[in-house]
Coordinates of C-alpha atoms in Angstrom, one line a residue:
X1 CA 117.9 71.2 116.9
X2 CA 115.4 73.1 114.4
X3 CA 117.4 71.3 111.4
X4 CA 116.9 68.1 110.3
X5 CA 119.6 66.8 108.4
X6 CA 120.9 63.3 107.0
X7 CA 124.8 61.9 107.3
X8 CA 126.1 59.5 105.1
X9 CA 129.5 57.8 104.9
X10 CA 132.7 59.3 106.9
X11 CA 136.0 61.1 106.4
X12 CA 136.0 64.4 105.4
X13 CA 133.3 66.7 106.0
X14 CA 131.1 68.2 103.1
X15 CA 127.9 69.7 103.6
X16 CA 125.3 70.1 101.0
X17 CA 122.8 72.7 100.8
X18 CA 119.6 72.5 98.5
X19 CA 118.2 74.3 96.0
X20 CA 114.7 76.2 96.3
X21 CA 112.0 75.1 96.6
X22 CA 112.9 71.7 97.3
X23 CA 114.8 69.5 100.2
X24 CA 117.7 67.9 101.2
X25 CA 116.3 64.8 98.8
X26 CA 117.3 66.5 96.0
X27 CA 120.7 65.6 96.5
X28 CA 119.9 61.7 96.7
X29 CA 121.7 61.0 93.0
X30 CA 124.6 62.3 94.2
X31 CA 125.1 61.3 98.2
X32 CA 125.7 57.3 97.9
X33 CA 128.8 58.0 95.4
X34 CA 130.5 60.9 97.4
X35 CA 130.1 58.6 100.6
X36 CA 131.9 55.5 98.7
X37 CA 134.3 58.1 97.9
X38 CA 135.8 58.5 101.6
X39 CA 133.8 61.5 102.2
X40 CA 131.4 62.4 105.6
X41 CA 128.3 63.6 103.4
X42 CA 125.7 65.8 105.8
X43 CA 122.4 66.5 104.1
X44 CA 120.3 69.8 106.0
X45 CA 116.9 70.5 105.1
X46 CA 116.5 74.0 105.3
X47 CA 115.1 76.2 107.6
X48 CA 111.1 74.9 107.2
X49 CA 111.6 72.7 104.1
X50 CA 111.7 68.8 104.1
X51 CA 111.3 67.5 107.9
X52 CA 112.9 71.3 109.6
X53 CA 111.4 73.1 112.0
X54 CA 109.6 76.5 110.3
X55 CA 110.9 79.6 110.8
X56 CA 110.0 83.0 111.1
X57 CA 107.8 84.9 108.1
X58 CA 110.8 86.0 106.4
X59 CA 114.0 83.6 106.5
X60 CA 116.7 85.5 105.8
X61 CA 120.2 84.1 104.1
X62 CA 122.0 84.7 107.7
X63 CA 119.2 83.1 109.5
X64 CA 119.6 80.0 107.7
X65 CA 123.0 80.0 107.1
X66 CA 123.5 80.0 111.7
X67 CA 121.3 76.7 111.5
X68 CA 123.3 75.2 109.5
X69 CA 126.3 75.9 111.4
X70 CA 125.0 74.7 114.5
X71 CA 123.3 71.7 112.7
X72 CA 127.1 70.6 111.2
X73 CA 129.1 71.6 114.5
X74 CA 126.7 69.1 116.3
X75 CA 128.3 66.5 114.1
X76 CA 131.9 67.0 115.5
X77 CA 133.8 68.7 112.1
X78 CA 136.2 71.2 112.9
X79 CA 136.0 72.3 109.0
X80 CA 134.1 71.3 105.7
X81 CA 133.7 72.0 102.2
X82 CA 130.2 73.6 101.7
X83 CA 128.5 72.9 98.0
X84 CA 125.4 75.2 97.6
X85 CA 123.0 75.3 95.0
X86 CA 121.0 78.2 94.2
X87 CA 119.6 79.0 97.2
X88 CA 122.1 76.7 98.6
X89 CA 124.8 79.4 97.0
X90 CA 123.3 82.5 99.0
X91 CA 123.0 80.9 102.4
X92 CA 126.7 79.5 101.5
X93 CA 128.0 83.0 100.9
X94 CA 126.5 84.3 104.7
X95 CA 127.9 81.3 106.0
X96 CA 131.1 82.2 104.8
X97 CA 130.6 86.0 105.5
X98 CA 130.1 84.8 109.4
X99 CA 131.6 81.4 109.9
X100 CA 135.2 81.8 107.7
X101 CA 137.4 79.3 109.6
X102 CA 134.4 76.3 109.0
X103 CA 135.4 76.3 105.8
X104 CA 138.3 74.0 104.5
X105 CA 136.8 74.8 100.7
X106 CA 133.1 75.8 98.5
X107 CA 131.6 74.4 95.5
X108 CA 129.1 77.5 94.2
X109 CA 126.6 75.8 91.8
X110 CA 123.8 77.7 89.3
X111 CA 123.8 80.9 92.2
X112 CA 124.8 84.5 91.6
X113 CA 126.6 86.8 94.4
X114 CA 123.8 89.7 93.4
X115 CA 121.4 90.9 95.4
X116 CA 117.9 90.8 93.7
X117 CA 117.0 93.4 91.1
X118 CA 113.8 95.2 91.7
X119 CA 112.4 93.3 88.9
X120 CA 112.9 89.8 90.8
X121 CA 111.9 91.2 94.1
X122 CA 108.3 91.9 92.0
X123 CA 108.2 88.4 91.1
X124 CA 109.1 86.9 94.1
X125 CA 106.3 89.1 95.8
X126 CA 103.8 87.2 93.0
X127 CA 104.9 84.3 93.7
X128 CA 104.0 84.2 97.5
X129 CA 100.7 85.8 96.5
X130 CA 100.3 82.6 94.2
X131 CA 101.2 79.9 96.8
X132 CA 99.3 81.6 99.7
X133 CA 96.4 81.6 97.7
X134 CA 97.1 78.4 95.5
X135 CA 99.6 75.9 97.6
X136 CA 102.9 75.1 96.7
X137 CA 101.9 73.2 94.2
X138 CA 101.6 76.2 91.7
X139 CA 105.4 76.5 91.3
X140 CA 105.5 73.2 89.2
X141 CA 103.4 75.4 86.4
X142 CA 104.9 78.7 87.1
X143 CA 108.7 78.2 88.4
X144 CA 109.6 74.6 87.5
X145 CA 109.8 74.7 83.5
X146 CA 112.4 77.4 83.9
X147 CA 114.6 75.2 86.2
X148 CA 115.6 72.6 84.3
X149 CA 117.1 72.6 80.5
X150 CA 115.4 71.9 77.5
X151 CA 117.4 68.4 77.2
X152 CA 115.9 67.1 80.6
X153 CA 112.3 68.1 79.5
X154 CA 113.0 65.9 76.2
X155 CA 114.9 63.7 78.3
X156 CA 114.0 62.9 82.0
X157 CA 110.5 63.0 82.6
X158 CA 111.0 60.9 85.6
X159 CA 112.9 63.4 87.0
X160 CA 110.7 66.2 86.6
X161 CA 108.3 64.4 88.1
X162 CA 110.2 63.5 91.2
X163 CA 111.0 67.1 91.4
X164 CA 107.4 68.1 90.6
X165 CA 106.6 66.0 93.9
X166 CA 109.2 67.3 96.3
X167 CA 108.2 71.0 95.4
X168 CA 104.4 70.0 95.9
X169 CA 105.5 68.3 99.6
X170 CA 106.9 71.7 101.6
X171 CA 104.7 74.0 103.3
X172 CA 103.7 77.0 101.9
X173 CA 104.6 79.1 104.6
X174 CA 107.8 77.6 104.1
X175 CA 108.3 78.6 100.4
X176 CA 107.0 82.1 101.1
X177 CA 109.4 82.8 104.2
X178 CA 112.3 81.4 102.0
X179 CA 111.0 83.7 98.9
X180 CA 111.2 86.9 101.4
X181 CA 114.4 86.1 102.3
X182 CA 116.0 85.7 98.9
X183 CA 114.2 88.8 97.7
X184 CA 115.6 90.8 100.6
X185 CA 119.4 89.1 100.7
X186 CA 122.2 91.1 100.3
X187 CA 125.0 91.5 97.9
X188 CA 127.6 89.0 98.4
X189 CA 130.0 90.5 95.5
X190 CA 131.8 92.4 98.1
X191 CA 133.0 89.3 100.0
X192 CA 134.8 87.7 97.3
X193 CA 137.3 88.7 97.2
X194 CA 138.1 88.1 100.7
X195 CA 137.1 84.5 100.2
X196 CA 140.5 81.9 101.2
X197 CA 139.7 79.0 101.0
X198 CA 139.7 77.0 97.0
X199 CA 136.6 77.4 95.5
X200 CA 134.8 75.7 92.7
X201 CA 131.6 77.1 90.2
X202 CA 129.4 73.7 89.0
X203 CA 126.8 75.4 86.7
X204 CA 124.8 73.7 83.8
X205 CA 125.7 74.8 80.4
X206 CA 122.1 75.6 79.7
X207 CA 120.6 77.0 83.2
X208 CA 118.6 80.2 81.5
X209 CA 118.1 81.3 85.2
X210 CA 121.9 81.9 86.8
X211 CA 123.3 82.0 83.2
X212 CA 127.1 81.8 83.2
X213 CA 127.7 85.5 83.1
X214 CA 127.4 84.9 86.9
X215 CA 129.8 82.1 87.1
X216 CA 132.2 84.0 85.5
X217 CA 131.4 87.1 88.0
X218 CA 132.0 84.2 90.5
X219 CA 135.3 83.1 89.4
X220 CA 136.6 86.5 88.9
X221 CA 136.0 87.5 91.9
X222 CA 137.3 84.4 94.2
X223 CA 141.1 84.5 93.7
X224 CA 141.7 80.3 94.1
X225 CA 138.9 79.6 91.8
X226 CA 137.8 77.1 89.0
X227 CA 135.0 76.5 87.0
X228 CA 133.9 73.5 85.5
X229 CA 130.1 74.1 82.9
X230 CA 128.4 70.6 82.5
X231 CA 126.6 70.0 79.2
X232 CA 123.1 69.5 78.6
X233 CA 122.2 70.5 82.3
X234 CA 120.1 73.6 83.2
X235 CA 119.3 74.9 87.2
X236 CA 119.5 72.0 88.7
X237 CA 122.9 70.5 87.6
X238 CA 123.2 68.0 90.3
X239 CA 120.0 66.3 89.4
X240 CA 120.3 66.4 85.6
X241 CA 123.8 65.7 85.7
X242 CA 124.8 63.5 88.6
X243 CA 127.4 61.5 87.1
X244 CA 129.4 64.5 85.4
X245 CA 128.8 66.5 88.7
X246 CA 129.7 64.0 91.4
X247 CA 133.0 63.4 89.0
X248 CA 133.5 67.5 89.2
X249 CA 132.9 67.3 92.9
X250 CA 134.7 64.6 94.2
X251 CA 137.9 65.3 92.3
X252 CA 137.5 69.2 94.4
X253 CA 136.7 67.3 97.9
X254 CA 140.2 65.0 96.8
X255 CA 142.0 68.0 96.1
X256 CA 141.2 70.2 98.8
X257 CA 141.8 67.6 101.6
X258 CA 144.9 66.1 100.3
X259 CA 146.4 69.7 100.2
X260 CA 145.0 70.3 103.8

């Protein structure tokens, strides 16, 4: 299995898929109380990041998105809600575009359905100049101030610290075939509207990166759609947030499966 991935409690299946450029650890706030919850919580590392196998120079969206299939149909669910943040959200959208019926619901969180603009795709191409040249560390300077809001920074040093320390830990060749892959996804708005399964947007109301111009894209294009926009939180809702998000999640995981 080239995914390593973590399980935690039982019942219900839902799978959650990291953010960039960090691991499966960045959903430790939230795991313990959607276990206690009656939920099955599995925890990939993506393709190369955390304690995965690496994968090819570019890692596409689709690539990633067929290891985590196999990595969740090794645990035995038929069907499972998939939450996805930021990157999370793109490989999400691909696993939905290929795998339909292994979804009984999604939770979309701080992602867009857009392809890059030719403007990101030049930054993401400076990027992998800087870590090939500098280590992964050099995203805490460059990337990490923009990923978190303006209340954490005044906040939560301990947390941008923690997330300061997982972005240092992954390989660069990791970060750089991840980076590839985003810059060369495709759009995802065309699938929307063929999505059929409930759906929910989780996106900080003060993420500057995936502002809420593309939740709202989101939502209007997913017919059985909701979105809930959780003060004070930036990118990385989940981490800044875990108490209003867990609340926001675990009422959708209740909802979905008690309908199902």
């Amino acid at each position: 299995m080239a995914l390593s991935f973590r399980e935690y409690g039982s019942g219900p299946s839902v799978v959650l898929l990291h953010a960039f450029p960090l691991d499966g650890r960045m959903w430790e706030p939230n795991v313990e109380e959607i276990a206690d919850a009656g939920f099955s919580v599995v925890v990939p590392d993506l393709t190369g990041f955390g304690r995965s196998e690496a994968g090819p120079t570019t890692v596409g969206m689709e690539y990633m998105a067929r290891e985590v299939s196999e990595a969740v149909a090794s645990t035995g669910a038929a069907k499972s809600v998939f939450c996805g943040l930021s990157m999370g959200g793109y490989v999400l959208l691909r696993l939905y575009d290929i795998f339909p019926l292994a979804f009984a619901g999604m939770v979309l969180c701080d992602t867009s359905a857009r392809a890059d603009t030719d403007q990101k795709r030049a930054g993401r191409e400076k990027m992998i100049e800087s870590v090939e040249s500098g280590g992964s560390g050099v995203l805490v300077d460059t990337l990490l101030p923009n990923l978190v809001s303006d209340t954490t920074k005044e906040t939560n040093a301990a947390l941008t610290s923690k997330i300061a320390a997982i972005t240092r830990d992954q390989e660069p060749e990791a970060i750089c075939g991840a980076l590839r892959g985003m810059a060369s996804r495709p759009d995802s708005r065309k699938i929307l509207s063929d999505i059929r399964v409930p759906a929910r947007m989780i996106f900080g109301a003060e993420d500057q990166v995936t502002t809420l111009d593309a939740a709202k894209e989101l939502v209007e294009g997913i017919g059985s759609s909701d979105l809930e926009v959780i003060p004070g939180a930036g990118h990385f809702s989940s981490l800044e947030a875990p108490e209003a998000f867990n609340q926001s999640l675990i009422s959708f995981l209740k909802s979905v499966y008690s309908n199902s």
